[in-house]
Short mmCIF file of C-alpha atoms and ligand atoms in Angstrom, two decimals:
data_model
loop_
_atom_site.label_atom_id
_atom_site.label_comp_id
_atom_site.label_asym_id
_atom_site.label_seq_id
_atom_site.Cartn_x
_atom_site.Cartn_y
_atom_site.Cartn_z
CA MET Q 25 24.27 67.70 -85.66
CA THR Q 26 24.45 70.49 -88.23
CA ALA Q 27 21.69 72.59 -89.72
CA ASP Q 28 21.31 70.16 -92.61
CA HIS Q 29 22.09 66.80 -91.04
CA ILE Q 30 21.09 64.93 -87.92
CA THR Q 31 23.28 61.94 -87.11
CA ILE Q 32 22.17 59.75 -84.23
CA ARG Q 33 23.06 56.36 -82.83
CA ARG Q 34 21.08 53.62 -84.64
CA PRO Q 35 17.57 53.63 -83.15
CA ASP Q 36 15.22 50.83 -82.07
CA ASP Q 37 11.45 50.45 -82.32
CA TRP Q 38 10.11 49.29 -78.94
CA HIS Q 39 6.66 48.31 -80.27
CA VAL Q 40 5.83 47.03 -83.74
CA HIS Q 41 3.44 44.61 -85.48
CA LEU Q 42 5.24 42.79 -88.30
CA ARG Q 43 2.47 40.19 -88.92
CA ASP Q 44 3.23 36.87 -90.61
CA GLY Q 45 3.26 35.24 -94.03
CA ALA Q 46 3.11 37.52 -97.08
CA MET Q 47 2.46 40.64 -94.98
CA LEU Q 48 5.58 39.93 -92.88
CA SER Q 49 7.72 39.94 -96.04
CA VAL Q 50 6.25 43.32 -96.97
CA ALA Q 51 6.25 45.02 -93.56
CA ALA Q 52 9.45 43.80 -91.91
CA PRO Q 53 11.97 45.32 -94.36
CA TYR Q 54 10.55 48.82 -93.73
CA THR Q 55 11.29 48.41 -90.03
CA ALA Q 56 14.69 46.78 -90.56
CA ARG Q 57 15.78 49.61 -92.85
CA GLN Q 58 15.58 52.10 -89.98
CA PHE Q 59 15.88 50.22 -86.72
CA ALA Q 60 18.55 47.93 -85.30
CA ARG Q 61 16.10 46.09 -83.04
CA ALA Q 62 12.38 46.00 -82.51
CA ILE Q 63 10.01 44.62 -79.91
CA ILE Q 64 7.75 42.34 -81.93
CA MET Q 65 4.10 42.18 -80.92
CA PRO Q 66 2.75 38.66 -80.45
CA ASN Q 67 -0.88 39.17 -81.56
CA LEU Q 68 -0.72 36.72 -84.45
CA SER Q 69 -3.45 34.23 -85.14
CA PRO Q 70 -2.95 32.10 -83.10
CA PRO Q 71 -1.03 34.34 -80.68
CA VAL Q 72 2.57 33.68 -79.64
CA THR Q 73 2.13 31.98 -76.27
CA SER Q 74 5.02 29.48 -76.16
CA ILE Q 75 8.81 29.51 -76.37
CA ASP Q 76 8.75 27.33 -79.48
CA ALA Q 77 6.28 29.60 -81.25
CA ALA Q 78 8.39 32.66 -80.46
CA ARG Q 79 11.58 30.96 -81.68
CA ALA Q 80 9.92 29.94 -84.93
CA TYR Q 81 8.41 33.41 -85.47
CA ARG Q 82 11.77 35.04 -84.75
CA GLN Q 83 13.34 32.87 -87.45
CA ARG Q 84 10.65 33.85 -89.97
CA ILE Q 85 11.35 37.54 -89.21
CA ILE Q 86 15.09 37.04 -89.64
CA THR Q 87 14.45 35.35 -92.99
CA ALA Q 88 12.17 38.23 -94.07
CA THR Q 89 14.71 40.90 -93.14
CA GLU Q 90 18.02 39.28 -94.16
CA GLY Q 91 19.98 41.69 -96.28
CA ARG Q 92 17.36 44.41 -95.79
CA ALA Q 93 19.04 46.33 -92.97
CA GLY Q 94 21.81 47.93 -94.97
CA GLY Q 95 24.20 45.17 -93.93
CA ALA Q 96 24.03 46.24 -90.30
CA GLY Q 97 21.61 43.49 -89.26
CA PHE Q 98 18.22 43.54 -87.60
CA THR Q 99 17.40 41.84 -84.32
CA PRO Q 100 13.79 40.97 -83.50
CA LEU Q 101 13.09 41.02 -79.77
CA MET Q 102 10.25 38.62 -79.09
CA THR Q 103 7.33 38.90 -76.70
CA ALA Q 104 4.93 36.42 -75.14
CA TYR Q 105 1.18 37.02 -75.35
CA LEU Q 106 -0.40 36.76 -71.92
CA THR Q 107 -3.58 34.72 -71.61
CA ASP Q 108 -5.66 33.81 -68.57
CA HIS Q 109 -3.84 30.45 -68.50
CA ILE Q 110 -0.25 31.51 -69.20
CA ASP Q 111 2.39 29.72 -67.13
CA GLY Q 112 4.73 32.06 -65.24
CA THR Q 113 7.48 29.43 -65.04
CA MET Q 114 7.44 29.07 -68.84
CA LEU Q 115 7.67 32.87 -69.22
CA ALA Q 116 10.68 33.06 -66.91
CA GLU Q 117 12.33 30.14 -68.73
CA GLY Q 118 11.76 31.81 -72.08
CA HIS Q 119 13.22 35.03 -70.73
CA ALA Q 120 16.27 33.27 -69.27
CA ALA Q 121 16.79 31.44 -72.59
CA GLY Q 122 16.92 34.78 -74.45
CA VAL Q 123 13.73 34.09 -76.40
CA PHE Q 124 11.22 36.34 -74.65
CA THR Q 125 12.44 39.86 -74.07
CA ALA Q 126 9.10 40.83 -72.50
CA ALA Q 127 5.43 39.83 -72.25
CA LYS Q 128 2.42 41.70 -73.58
CA LEU Q 129 -0.82 42.23 -71.72
CA TYR Q 130 -3.87 42.74 -73.90
CA PRO Q 131 -7.09 43.10 -71.96
CA ALA Q 132 -9.37 40.53 -73.66
CA HIS Q 133 -11.04 42.04 -76.76
CA ALA Q 134 -9.36 45.45 -76.29
CA THR Q 135 -8.05 45.57 -79.87
CA THR Q 136 -7.08 43.64 -83.02
CA GLY Q 137 -5.87 40.17 -82.13
CA ALA Q 138 -6.79 40.52 -78.45
CA ALA Q 139 -9.53 37.87 -78.34
CA HIS Q 140 -7.27 35.55 -76.32
CA GLY Q 141 -6.12 38.31 -73.97
CA VAL Q 142 -6.51 38.52 -70.22
CA SER Q 143 -10.09 38.73 -68.90
CA ASP Q 144 -9.06 39.67 -65.35
CA ILE Q 145 -5.67 40.54 -63.84
CA ALA Q 146 -6.49 38.09 -61.03
CA HIS Q 147 -5.78 35.26 -63.51
CA ILE Q 148 -2.19 36.36 -64.17
CA ARG Q 149 -1.00 37.31 -60.69
CA GLY Q 150 1.30 34.27 -60.61
CA ALA Q 151 2.72 35.16 -64.01
CA LEU Q 152 3.31 38.79 -63.00
CA ALA Q 153 5.09 37.66 -59.83
CA ALA Q 154 7.33 35.36 -61.90
CA MET Q 155 8.10 38.21 -64.31
CA GLU Q 156 8.89 40.55 -61.44
CA ARG Q 157 11.36 38.01 -60.04
CA ALA Q 158 12.90 37.44 -63.48
CA GLY Q 159 13.25 41.15 -64.31
CA MET Q 160 11.08 40.58 -67.39
CA PRO Q 161 9.20 43.69 -68.56
CA LEU Q 162 5.41 43.76 -68.80
CA LEU Q 163 4.11 45.66 -71.83
CA VAL Q 164 0.60 46.92 -71.31
CA HIS Q 165 -2.16 47.83 -73.74
CA GLY Q 166 -3.82 50.20 -71.30
CA GLU Q 167 -7.51 50.40 -72.13
CA VAL Q 168 -10.51 49.07 -70.25
CA THR Q 169 -12.94 47.08 -72.36
CA ASP Q 170 -16.07 47.94 -70.38
CA PRO Q 171 -18.56 48.98 -73.08
CA ALA Q 172 -20.10 51.44 -70.62
CA VAL Q 173 -16.88 53.50 -70.69
CA ASP Q 174 -16.64 56.03 -73.51
CA ILE Q 175 -13.96 54.96 -75.99
CA PHE Q 176 -12.08 58.24 -75.51
CA ASP Q 177 -11.91 57.63 -71.74
CA ARG Q 178 -10.76 54.01 -71.78
CA GLU Q 179 -7.08 54.74 -71.20
CA ALA Q 180 -7.63 57.15 -68.31
CA VAL Q 181 -10.08 54.73 -66.67
CA PHE Q 182 -7.60 51.87 -67.11
CA ILE Q 183 -5.06 53.80 -65.04
CA GLU Q 184 -7.48 54.02 -62.12
CA ARG Q 185 -9.05 50.58 -62.39
CA VAL Q 186 -6.08 48.42 -63.39
CA MET Q 187 -2.69 50.05 -63.83
CA ALA Q 188 -2.43 51.60 -60.38
CA GLY Q 189 -3.16 48.20 -58.81
CA ILE Q 190 -0.55 46.34 -60.87
CA ILE Q 191 2.11 48.84 -59.87
CA ALA Q 192 1.12 48.75 -56.20
CA ASP Q 193 1.03 44.94 -56.07
CA PHE Q 194 4.21 44.32 -58.08
CA PRO Q 195 6.46 47.23 -57.13
CA GLY Q 196 9.55 45.65 -58.67
CA LEU Q 197 7.94 44.83 -62.02
CA LYS Q 198 9.32 46.69 -65.02
CA LEU Q 199 6.31 48.02 -66.87
CA VAL Q 200 5.91 49.81 -70.19
CA PHE Q 201 2.64 51.65 -70.68
CA GLU Q 202 2.41 51.17 -74.45
CA HIS Q 203 1.37 53.76 -77.02
CA ILE Q 204 0.05 56.28 -74.51
CA THR Q 205 -2.48 58.75 -75.87
CA THR Q 206 -3.52 60.98 -72.97
CA ALA Q 207 -2.20 63.65 -70.64
CA GLU Q 208 -3.36 61.41 -67.78
CA ALA Q 209 -1.08 58.58 -68.93
CA ALA Q 210 1.90 60.89 -69.48
CA ASP Q 211 1.43 62.35 -65.98
CA PHE Q 212 1.01 58.91 -64.47
CA VAL Q 213 4.22 57.61 -66.02
CA MET Q 214 6.14 60.74 -65.08
CA ALA Q 215 5.05 60.41 -61.44
CA ALA Q 216 5.73 56.66 -61.18
CA GLY Q 217 9.03 55.08 -60.15
CA PRO Q 218 11.92 54.33 -62.51
CA ASN Q 219 10.45 50.87 -63.20
CA VAL Q 220 7.62 52.47 -65.21
CA ALA Q 221 8.07 53.90 -68.72
CA ALA Q 222 6.01 54.51 -71.86
CA THR Q 223 6.19 54.31 -75.63
CA ILE Q 224 4.61 56.98 -77.83
CA THR Q 225 3.67 56.53 -81.50
CA PRO Q 226 4.21 59.02 -84.33
CA GLN Q 227 0.49 59.27 -85.02
CA HIS Q 228 -0.39 60.30 -81.49
CA LEU Q 229 2.18 63.10 -81.76
CA HIS Q 230 0.88 64.29 -85.14
CA ILE Q 231 -2.90 63.91 -85.13
CA ASN Q 232 -5.79 64.47 -82.80
CA ARG Q 233 -9.22 62.89 -83.11
CA ASN Q 234 -10.40 65.45 -85.64
CA ALA Q 235 -8.20 63.69 -88.21
CA LEU Q 236 -10.57 60.72 -88.12
CA PHE Q 237 -13.45 62.85 -89.35
CA ALA Q 238 -11.81 65.48 -91.56
CA GLY Q 239 -14.29 65.94 -94.41
CA GLY Q 240 -15.53 62.35 -93.99
CA LEU Q 241 -14.57 59.13 -92.26
CA ARG Q 242 -10.81 58.55 -92.48
CA PRO Q 243 -10.07 54.89 -91.75
CA HIS Q 244 -6.31 55.24 -92.21
CA PHE Q 245 -6.15 57.42 -89.09
CA TYR Q 246 -7.96 54.82 -87.00
CA CYS Q 247 -5.89 52.92 -84.46
CA LEU Q 248 -6.29 51.81 -80.87
CA PRO Q 249 -6.00 53.49 -78.52
CA VAL Q 250 -7.80 56.00 -80.71
CA ALA Q 251 -6.32 59.52 -81.06
CA LYS Q 252 -7.69 61.92 -78.45
CA ARG Q 253 -8.30 65.67 -78.12
CA GLU Q 254 -5.70 68.26 -79.04
CA ARG Q 255 -4.73 68.91 -75.41
CA HIS Q 256 -3.63 65.29 -75.14
CA ARG Q 257 -1.55 65.46 -78.30
CA LEU Q 258 0.19 68.53 -76.91
CA ALA Q 259 0.84 66.76 -73.59
CA LEU Q 260 2.44 63.84 -75.47
CA ARG Q 261 4.63 66.24 -77.43
CA ARG Q 262 5.75 67.82 -74.17
CA ALA Q 263 6.53 64.38 -72.74
CA VAL Q 264 8.74 63.22 -75.62
CA THR Q 265 10.57 66.51 -75.91
CA SER Q 266 11.03 66.93 -72.14
CA GLY Q 267 14.22 64.89 -72.09
CA SER Q 268 12.71 62.48 -69.55
CA PRO Q 269 14.27 59.00 -69.90
CA LYS Q 270 10.84 57.43 -69.26
CA PHE Q 271 9.57 57.97 -72.81
CA PHE Q 272 10.87 56.14 -75.83
CA LEU Q 273 10.17 55.34 -79.45
CA GLY Q 274 7.54 52.68 -80.17
CA THR Q 275 5.75 53.07 -83.48
CA ASP Q 276 2.88 50.59 -83.05
CA SER Q 277 3.09 50.30 -86.82
CA ALA Q 278 0.20 47.93 -87.58
CA PRO Q 279 -0.36 47.19 -91.27
CA HIS Q 280 -3.76 46.16 -92.61
CA THR Q 281 -4.49 45.96 -96.34
CA ILE Q 282 -6.50 48.77 -97.89
CA GLY Q 283 -9.43 46.39 -98.29
CA VAL Q 284 -9.79 45.71 -94.57
CA LYS Q 285 -9.19 49.35 -93.62
CA GLU Q 286 -11.71 50.78 -96.09
CA SER Q 287 -14.63 48.66 -95.00
CA ALA Q 288 -17.93 48.87 -93.14
CA CYS Q 289 -16.03 47.67 -90.06
CA GLY Q 290 -12.45 48.71 -90.64
CA CYS Q 291 -9.57 47.32 -88.60
CA ALA Q 292 -7.62 49.45 -86.13
CA GLY Q 293 -4.00 50.07 -87.02
CA ILE Q 294 -1.83 52.67 -88.75
CA PHE Q 295 1.03 51.55 -91.00
CA ASN Q 296 3.67 54.12 -90.07
CA ALA Q 297 6.78 51.95 -90.53
CA PRO Q 298 7.85 53.31 -93.95
CA HIS Q 299 8.71 56.81 -92.64
CA ALA Q 300 8.61 56.36 -88.88
CA LEU Q 301 11.93 57.91 -87.95
CA GLU Q 302 11.32 60.87 -90.26
CA SER Q 303 7.88 61.33 -88.72
CA TYR Q 304 9.32 61.54 -85.21
CA ALA Q 305 12.10 63.86 -86.40
CA ALA Q 306 9.46 66.27 -87.71
CA VAL Q 307 7.93 66.47 -84.22
CA PHE Q 308 11.23 67.12 -82.46
CA GLU Q 309 12.14 69.75 -85.01
CA ALA Q 310 8.79 71.53 -84.76
CA GLU Q 311 9.14 71.61 -80.97
CA GLY Q 312 12.70 72.95 -81.17
CA ALA Q 313 13.84 69.83 -79.31
CA LEU Q 314 16.16 68.00 -81.73
CA ALA Q 315 18.67 67.87 -78.88
CA HIS Q 316 16.44 65.25 -77.20
CA PHE Q 317 15.72 63.20 -80.35
CA GLU Q 318 18.61 60.76 -80.02
CA ALA Q 319 17.82 59.87 -76.41
CA PHE Q 320 14.16 59.21 -77.30
CA ALA Q 321 15.00 57.13 -80.39
CA SER Q 322 18.18 55.33 -79.38
CA GLU Q 323 19.01 55.53 -75.66
CA ASN Q 324 16.02 55.60 -73.32
CA GLY Q 325 14.61 52.29 -74.59
CA PRO Q 326 17.72 50.13 -74.25
CA ARG Q 327 18.53 51.68 -70.88
CA PHE Q 328 15.06 50.82 -69.58
CA TYR Q 329 15.23 47.27 -70.96
CA GLY Q 330 18.79 46.80 -69.67
CA LEU Q 331 20.17 46.17 -73.17
CA PRO Q 332 23.32 47.62 -74.75
CA LEU Q 333 23.10 50.75 -76.88
CA ASN Q 334 23.48 50.07 -80.60
CA GLN Q 335 26.72 50.63 -82.45
CA GLY Q 336 26.73 52.70 -85.62
CA THR Q 337 24.68 55.70 -86.66
CA VAL Q 338 21.94 56.82 -89.03
CA THR Q 339 21.75 60.22 -90.69
CA LEU Q 340 18.74 62.33 -91.61
CA THR Q 341 19.12 65.12 -94.13
CA ARG Q 342 17.02 68.20 -94.58
CA ASP Q 343 16.09 67.63 -98.21
CA GLY Q 344 12.74 66.18 -97.23
CA VAL Q 345 10.80 63.11 -98.31
CA THR Q 346 7.43 62.77 -100.01
CA VAL Q 347 5.39 59.87 -98.74
CA PRO Q 348 3.57 57.89 -101.46
CA ASP Q 349 -0.23 57.75 -101.50
CA ARG Q 350 -0.09 53.98 -101.41
CA LEU Q 351 2.41 51.15 -101.44
CA GLU Q 352 1.85 48.10 -103.62
CA HIS Q 353 3.71 44.85 -103.13
CA GLY Q 354 2.16 42.17 -105.33
CA ASP Q 355 -1.36 41.61 -104.01
CA ILE Q 356 -0.77 43.68 -100.89
CA ALA Q 357 -1.71 47.37 -101.06
CA LEU Q 358 -1.19 49.59 -98.03
CA VAL Q 359 -1.71 53.26 -97.22
CA PRO Q 360 1.21 54.54 -95.16
CA PHE Q 361 0.89 57.16 -92.42
CA HIS Q 362 1.54 60.66 -93.87
CA ALA Q 363 0.36 59.44 -97.32
CA GLY Q 364 0.79 62.27 -99.81
CA GLU Q 365 2.60 64.55 -97.33
CA THR Q 366 6.17 65.81 -97.42
CA LEU Q 367 8.25 65.44 -94.27
CA GLY Q 368 11.15 67.79 -93.66
CA TRP Q 369 13.85 65.24 -92.80
CA ARG Q 370 14.82 62.26 -94.95
CA LEU Q 371 16.64 59.18 -93.75
CA SER Q 372 19.76 58.80 -95.90
O1 LIG X 401 -4.43 50.02 -83.75
C1 LIG X 401 -3.98 48.98 -83.32
N1 LIG X 401 -3.65 47.96 -84.14
N2 LIG X 401 -3.84 48.84 -82.00
C2 LIG X 401 -3.49 47.68 -81.45
O2 LIG X 401 -3.41 47.61 -80.26
C3 LIG X 401 -3.30 46.47 -82.29
C4 LIG X 401 -2.94 46.84 -83.66
C5 LIG X 401 -3.02 45.71 -84.64
O3 LIG X 401 -2.50 44.61 -84.35
O4 LIG X 401 -3.55 45.89 -85.73
ZN1 LIG X 402 0.43 47.56 -80.87
#
């Protein structure tokens, strides 16, 4: 690392939505340009609940990214979508066959594409036991869906009502608390055993909930879990720059077309893939913690998942990058995170 360059081992994205069909062809190359591997979210319509579906989706991603990763290749790491009726034996078979890297728990109706999620953890106890035996990580969208709970409290309440119980009942289960947004979640993960880790998105490091209402309603800053108060953003920045191996890069990039974002009932999801690595670099630089950037982006994730570190490097240079106001690919128009802003580091 010099004053004008940061060179790090090729990074991975441990949480991304690449979608399917035409949107997949648009979204996937942005991820493949920066990351060697990515954990692919299974909340398609219908969701990815079988080994065959995951194999077929993996092939569609490979087709969409071929030649788009600077010749270095891009490996999609597939996940199974847990439902009330998921079969633990099938999950373990898919994991052993190298198809499912992990499985994703969406509480039913917690977010976009979560309609088929789990209505009660009691229904998936057998599946969690099978995953624990197989060493297959559980990826958790940690929000309660109880409408009586304030939306800004749903993550903290999930820790008490659900997460603590899963960890107590399945002490050997590898668990990733995905896209954490609160000081409570950061503290919880820090205090848990080495089998518990968390991903943190760029948006939750950059914005607090004021961004959603700055001068009017700002749909492109709406995602779930929703951004919280400033004290939570600061706690997340402390977590990622602490050097703890429990926190790693997971963008939760979730593209929706401008039409469905700018609507009377806009979808949750921030499309941060185009400048994700640069967005994280800005945070580490501002915190004076560039020394911890490589571990967060390229080491902590594979070590937690038990996968090899990537070969090769990527370099960021200090000439900066201006993020376009919108991206148009044929009929698909998207507003990227940081639209219209200039970020200090540019991926070469
Ligand atoms: O904001 C979000 N968008 N959060 C999620 O959990 C799902 C995602 C999506 O698929 O659009
Ligand atoms: Zn997600």
